[in-house]
PDB file of C-alpha atoms and ligand atoms in Angstrom:
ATOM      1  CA  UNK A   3      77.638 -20.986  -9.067  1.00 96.00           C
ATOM      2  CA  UNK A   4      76.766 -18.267  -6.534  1.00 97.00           C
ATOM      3  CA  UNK A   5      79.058 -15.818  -4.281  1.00 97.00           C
ATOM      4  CA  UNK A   6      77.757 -13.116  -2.090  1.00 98.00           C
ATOM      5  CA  UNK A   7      80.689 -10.673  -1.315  1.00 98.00           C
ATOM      6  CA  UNK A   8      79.562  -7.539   1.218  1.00 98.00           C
ATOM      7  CA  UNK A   9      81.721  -4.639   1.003  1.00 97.00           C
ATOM      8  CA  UNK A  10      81.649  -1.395   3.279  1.00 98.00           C
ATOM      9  CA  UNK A  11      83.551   1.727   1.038  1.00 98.00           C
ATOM     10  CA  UNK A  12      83.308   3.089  -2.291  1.00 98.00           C
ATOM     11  CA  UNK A  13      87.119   2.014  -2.227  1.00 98.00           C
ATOM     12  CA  UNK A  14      86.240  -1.848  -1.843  1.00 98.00           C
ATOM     13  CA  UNK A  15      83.767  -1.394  -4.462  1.00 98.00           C
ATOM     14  CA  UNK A  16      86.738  -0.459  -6.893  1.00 98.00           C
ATOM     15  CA  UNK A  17      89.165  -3.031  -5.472  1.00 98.00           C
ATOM     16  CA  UNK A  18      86.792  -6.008  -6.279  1.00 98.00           C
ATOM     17  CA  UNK A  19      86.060  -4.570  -9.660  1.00 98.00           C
ATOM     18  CA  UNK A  20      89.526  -4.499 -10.237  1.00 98.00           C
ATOM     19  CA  UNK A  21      89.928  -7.846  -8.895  1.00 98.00           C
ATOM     20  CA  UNK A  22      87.308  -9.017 -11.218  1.00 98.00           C
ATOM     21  CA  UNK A  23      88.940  -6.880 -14.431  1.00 98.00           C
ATOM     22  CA  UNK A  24      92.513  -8.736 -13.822  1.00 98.00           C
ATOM     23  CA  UNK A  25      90.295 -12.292 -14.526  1.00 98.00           C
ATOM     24  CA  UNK A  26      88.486 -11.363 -17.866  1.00 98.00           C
ATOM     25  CA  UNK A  27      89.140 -12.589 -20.915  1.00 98.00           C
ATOM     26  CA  UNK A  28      87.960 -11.860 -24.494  1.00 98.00           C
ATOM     27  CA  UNK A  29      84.399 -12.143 -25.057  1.00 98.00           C
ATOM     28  CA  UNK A  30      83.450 -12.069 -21.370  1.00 98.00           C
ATOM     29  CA  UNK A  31      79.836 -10.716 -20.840  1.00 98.00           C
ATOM     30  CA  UNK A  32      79.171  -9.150 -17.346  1.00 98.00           C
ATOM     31  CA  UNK A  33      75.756  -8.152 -16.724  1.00 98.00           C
ATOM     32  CA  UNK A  34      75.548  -5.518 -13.954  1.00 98.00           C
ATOM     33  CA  UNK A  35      71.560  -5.170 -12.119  1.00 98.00           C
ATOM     34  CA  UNK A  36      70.798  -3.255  -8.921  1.00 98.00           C
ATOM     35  CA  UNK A  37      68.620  -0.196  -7.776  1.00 97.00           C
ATOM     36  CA  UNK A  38      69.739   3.606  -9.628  1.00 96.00           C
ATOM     37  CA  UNK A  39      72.803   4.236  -7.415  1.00 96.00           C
ATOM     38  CA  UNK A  40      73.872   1.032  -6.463  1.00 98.00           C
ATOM     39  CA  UNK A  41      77.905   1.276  -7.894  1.00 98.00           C
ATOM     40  CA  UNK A  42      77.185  -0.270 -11.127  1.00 98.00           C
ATOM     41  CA  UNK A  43      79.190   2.586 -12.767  1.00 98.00           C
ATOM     42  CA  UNK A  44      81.741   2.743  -9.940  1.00 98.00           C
ATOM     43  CA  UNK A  45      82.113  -0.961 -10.081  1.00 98.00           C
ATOM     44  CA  UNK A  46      82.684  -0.904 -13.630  1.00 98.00           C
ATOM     45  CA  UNK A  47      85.482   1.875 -12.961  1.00 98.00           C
ATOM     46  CA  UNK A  48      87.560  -0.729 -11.074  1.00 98.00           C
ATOM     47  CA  UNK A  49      86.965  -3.531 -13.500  1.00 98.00           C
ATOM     48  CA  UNK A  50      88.316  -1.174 -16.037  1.00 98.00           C
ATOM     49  CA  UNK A  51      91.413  -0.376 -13.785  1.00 98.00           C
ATOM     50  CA  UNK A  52      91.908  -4.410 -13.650  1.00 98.00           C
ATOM     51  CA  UNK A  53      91.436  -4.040 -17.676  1.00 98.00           C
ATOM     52  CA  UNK A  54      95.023  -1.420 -17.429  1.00 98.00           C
ATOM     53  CA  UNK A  55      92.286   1.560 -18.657  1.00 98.00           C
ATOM     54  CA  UNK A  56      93.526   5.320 -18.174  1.00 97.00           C
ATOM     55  CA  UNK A  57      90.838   6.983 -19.136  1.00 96.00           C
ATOM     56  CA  UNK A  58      88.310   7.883 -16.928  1.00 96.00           C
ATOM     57  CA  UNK A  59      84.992   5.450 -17.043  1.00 96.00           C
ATOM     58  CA  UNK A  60      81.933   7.614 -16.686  1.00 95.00           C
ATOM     59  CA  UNK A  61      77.681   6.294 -17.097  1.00 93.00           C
ATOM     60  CA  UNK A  62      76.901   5.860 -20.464  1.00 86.00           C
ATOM     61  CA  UNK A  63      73.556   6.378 -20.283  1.00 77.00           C
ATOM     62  CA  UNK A  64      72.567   9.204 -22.604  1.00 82.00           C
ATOM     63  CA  UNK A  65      75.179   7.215 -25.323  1.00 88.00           C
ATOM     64  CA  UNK A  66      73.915   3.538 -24.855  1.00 93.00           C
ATOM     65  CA  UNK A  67      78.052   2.241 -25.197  1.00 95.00           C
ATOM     66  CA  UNK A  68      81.655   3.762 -24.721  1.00 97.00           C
ATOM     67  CA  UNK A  69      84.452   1.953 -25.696  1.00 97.00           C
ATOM     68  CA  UNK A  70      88.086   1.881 -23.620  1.00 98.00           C
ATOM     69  CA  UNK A  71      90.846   0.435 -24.804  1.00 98.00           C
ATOM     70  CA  UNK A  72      93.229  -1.439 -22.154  1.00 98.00           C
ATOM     71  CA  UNK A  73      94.783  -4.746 -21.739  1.00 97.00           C
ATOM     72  CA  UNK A  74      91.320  -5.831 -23.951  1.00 98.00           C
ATOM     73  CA  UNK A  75      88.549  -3.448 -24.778  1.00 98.00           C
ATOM     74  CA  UNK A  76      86.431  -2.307 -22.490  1.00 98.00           C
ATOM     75  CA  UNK A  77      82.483  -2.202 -24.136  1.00 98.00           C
ATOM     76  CA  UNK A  78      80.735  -0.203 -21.730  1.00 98.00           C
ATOM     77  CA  UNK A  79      76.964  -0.443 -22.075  1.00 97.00           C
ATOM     78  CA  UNK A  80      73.785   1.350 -19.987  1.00 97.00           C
ATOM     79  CA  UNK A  81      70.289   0.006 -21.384  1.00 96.00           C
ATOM     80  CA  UNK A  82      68.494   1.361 -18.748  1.00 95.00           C
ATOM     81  CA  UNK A  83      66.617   2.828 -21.892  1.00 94.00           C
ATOM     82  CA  UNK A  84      66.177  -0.078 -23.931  1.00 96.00           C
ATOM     83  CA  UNK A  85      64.454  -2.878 -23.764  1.00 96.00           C
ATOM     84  CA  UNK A  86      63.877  -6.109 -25.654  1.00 96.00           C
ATOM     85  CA  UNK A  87      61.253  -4.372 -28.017  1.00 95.00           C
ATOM     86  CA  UNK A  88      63.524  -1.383 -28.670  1.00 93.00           C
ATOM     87  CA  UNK A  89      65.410  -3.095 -31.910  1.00 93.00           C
ATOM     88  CA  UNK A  90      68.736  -2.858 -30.892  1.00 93.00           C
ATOM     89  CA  UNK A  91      69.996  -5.972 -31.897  1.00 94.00           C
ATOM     90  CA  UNK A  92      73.168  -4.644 -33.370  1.00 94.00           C
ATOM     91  CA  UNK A  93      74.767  -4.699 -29.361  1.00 95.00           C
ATOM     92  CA  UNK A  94      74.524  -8.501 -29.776  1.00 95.00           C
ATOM     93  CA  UNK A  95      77.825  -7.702 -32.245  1.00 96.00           C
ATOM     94  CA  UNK A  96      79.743  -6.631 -29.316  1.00 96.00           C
ATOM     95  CA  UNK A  97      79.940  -9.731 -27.070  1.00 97.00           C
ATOM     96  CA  UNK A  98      81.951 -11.860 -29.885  1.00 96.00           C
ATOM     97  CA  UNK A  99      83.984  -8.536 -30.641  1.00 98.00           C
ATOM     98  CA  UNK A 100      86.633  -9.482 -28.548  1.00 98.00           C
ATOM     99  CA  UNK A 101      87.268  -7.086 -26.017  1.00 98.00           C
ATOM    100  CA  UNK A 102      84.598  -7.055 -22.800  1.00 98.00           C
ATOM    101  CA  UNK A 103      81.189  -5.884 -22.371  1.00 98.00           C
ATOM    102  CA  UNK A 104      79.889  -4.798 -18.807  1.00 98.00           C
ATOM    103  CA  UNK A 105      76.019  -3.669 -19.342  1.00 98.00           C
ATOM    104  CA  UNK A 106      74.370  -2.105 -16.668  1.00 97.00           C
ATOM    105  CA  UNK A 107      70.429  -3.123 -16.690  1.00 97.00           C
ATOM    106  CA  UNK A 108      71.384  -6.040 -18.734  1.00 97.00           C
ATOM    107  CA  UNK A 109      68.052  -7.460 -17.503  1.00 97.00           C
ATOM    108  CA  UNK A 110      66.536  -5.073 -20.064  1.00 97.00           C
ATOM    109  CA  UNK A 111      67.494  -6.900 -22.674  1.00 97.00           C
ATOM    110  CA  UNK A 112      67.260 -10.415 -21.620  1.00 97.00           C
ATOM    111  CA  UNK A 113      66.446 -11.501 -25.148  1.00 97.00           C
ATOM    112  CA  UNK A 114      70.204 -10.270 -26.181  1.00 97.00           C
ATOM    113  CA  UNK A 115      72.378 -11.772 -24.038  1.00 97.00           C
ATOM    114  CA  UNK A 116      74.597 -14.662 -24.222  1.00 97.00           C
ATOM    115  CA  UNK A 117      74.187 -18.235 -23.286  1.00 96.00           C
ATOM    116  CA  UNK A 118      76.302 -17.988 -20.254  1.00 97.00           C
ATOM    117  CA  UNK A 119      77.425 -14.781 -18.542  1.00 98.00           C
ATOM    118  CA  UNK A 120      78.550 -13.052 -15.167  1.00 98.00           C
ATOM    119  CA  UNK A 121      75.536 -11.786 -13.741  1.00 98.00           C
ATOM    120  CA  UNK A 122      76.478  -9.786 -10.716  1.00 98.00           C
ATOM    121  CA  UNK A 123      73.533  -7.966  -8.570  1.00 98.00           C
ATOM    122  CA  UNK A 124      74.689  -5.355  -6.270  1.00 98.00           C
ATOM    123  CA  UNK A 125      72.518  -3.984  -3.042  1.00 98.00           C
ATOM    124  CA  UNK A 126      72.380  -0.713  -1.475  1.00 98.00           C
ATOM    125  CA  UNK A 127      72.563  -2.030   2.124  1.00 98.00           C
ATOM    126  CA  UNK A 128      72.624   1.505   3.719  1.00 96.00           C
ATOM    127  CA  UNK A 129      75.282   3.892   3.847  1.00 96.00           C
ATOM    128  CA  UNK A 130      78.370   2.768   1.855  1.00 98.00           C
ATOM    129  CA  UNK A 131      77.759  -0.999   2.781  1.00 98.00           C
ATOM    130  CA  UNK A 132      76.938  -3.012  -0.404  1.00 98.00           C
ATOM    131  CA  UNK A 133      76.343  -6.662  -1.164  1.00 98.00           C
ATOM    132  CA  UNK A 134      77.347  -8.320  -4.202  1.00 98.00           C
ATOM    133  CA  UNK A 135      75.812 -11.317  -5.291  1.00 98.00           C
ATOM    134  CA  UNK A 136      77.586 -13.013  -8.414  1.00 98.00           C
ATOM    135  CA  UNK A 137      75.917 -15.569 -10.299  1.00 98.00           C
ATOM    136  CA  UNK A 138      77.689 -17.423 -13.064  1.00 97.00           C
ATOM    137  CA  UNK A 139      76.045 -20.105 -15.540  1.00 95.00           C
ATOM    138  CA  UNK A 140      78.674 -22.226 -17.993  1.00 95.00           C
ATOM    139  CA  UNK A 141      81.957 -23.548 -17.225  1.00 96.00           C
ATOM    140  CA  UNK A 142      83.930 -20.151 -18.169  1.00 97.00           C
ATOM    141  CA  UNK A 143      82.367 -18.002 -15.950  1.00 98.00           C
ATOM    142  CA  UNK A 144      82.544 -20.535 -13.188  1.00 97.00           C
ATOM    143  CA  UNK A 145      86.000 -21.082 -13.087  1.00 97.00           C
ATOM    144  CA  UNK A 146      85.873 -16.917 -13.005  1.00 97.00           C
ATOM    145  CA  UNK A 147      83.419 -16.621 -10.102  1.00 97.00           C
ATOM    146  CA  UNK A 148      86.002 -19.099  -8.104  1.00 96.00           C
ATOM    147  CA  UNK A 149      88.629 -16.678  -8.909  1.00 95.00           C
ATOM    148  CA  UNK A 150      86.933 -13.550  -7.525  1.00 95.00           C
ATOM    149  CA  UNK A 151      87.514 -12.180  -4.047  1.00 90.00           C
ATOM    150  CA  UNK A 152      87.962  -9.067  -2.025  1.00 83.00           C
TER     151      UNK A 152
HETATM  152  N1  ATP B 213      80.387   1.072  -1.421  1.00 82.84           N
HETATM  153  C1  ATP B 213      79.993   1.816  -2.430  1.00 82.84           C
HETATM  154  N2  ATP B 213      80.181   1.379  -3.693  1.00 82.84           N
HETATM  155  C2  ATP B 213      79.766   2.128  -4.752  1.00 82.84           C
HETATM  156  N3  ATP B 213      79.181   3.321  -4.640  1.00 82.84           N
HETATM  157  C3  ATP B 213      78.976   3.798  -3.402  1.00 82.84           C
HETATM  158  C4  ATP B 213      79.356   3.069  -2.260  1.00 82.84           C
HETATM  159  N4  ATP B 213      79.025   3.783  -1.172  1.00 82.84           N
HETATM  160  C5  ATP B 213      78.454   4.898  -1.617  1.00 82.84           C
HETATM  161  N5  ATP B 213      78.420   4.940  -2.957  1.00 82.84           N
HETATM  162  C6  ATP B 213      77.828   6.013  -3.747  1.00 82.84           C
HETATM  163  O1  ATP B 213      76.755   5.464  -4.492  1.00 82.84           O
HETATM  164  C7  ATP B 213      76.726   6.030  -5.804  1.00 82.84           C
HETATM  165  C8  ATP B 213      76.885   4.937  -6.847  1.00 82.84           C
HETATM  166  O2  ATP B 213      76.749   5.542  -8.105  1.00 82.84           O
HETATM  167  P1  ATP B 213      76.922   4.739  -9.464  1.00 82.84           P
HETATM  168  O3  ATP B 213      76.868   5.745 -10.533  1.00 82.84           O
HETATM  169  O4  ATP B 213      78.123   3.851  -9.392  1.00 82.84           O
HETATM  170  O5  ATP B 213      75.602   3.844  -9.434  1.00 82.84           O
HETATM  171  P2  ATP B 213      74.887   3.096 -10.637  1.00 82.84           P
HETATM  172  O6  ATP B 213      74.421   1.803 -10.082  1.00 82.84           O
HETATM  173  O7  ATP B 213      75.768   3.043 -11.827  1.00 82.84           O
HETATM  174  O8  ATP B 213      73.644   4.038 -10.921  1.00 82.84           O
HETATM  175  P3  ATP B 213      72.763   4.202 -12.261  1.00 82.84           P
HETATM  176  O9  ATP B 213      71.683   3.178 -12.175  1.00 82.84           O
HETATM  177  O10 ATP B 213      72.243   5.594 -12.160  1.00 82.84           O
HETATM  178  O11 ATP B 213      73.656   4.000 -13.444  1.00 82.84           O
HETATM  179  C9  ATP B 213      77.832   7.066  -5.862  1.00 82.84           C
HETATM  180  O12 ATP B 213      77.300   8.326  -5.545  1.00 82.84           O
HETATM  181  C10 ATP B 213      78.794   6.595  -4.784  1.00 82.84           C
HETATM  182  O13 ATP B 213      79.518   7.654  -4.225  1.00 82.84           O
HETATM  183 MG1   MG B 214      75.517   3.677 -13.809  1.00 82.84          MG
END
């Protein structure tokens, strides 16, 4: 299933993260892609307000993965250094740990992921105007996608 969702403030951005946090359940992979700057990060801040997180969510990119605890836990993953020769298998642990992972450049490491995940693409459309594009494969994340909206 597919969903295209354009949003035009840094707000929005938060609100359908936080929309999208409320939905997940344990064991929920969402793969984050898009251009450096696109909102991954701040999109990932507003899932993590949907997950009941206080704690501030900042880029994990120099630490690979942060973890949040909330209504689940919140596995926060950047492998825009990795890649699918790098030999980090042991991530593959977190996505049957039962909290929720959200990995920006997920594409990275294609060869890790699961079966069926949320693969959401987000667009730098100029200015603070963004398009998301959600793409879900399996039954699960199906009946998720239909349950996402600004
Ligand atoms: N509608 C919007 N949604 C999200 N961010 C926006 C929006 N409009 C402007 N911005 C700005 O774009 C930037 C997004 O940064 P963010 O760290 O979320 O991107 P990222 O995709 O995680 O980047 P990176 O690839 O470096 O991890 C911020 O500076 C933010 O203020
Ligand atoms: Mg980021």
């Amino acid at each position: 299933m597919k969903k295209e969702i354009i949003i035009n403030s840094i707000e929005d951005t938060i609100a359908l993260g936080e929309k999208l946090g409320k939905e997940l359940n344990k064991n929920m992979v969402v793969c984050l892609e898009g251009d450096l700057g696109a909102g991954k990060t701040t999109f990932t801040k507003g899932i993590g307000k949907g997950l009941d997180i206080c704690e501030i969510i900042n880029s994990p990119t120099f630490v690979i993965m942060k973890i949040y605890n909330g209504r689940l836990p919140l596995y926060h993953l950047d492998v825009y250094r990795l890649d699918n020769e790098s030999g980090d298998d042991y991530l593959i642990e977190y996505f049957e740990a039962g909290g929720v992972s959200v990995i920006e450049w997920a594409d990275n490491i294609s060869d890790l992921l699961p079966a069926d995940f949320l693969k959401i693409s987000i667009f730098d459309m100029g200015d603070k105007m963004r398009k998301f594009v959600f793409e879900s494969t399996g039954y699960i994340y199906d009946l998720l996608l239909e349950r996402v909206e600004l």
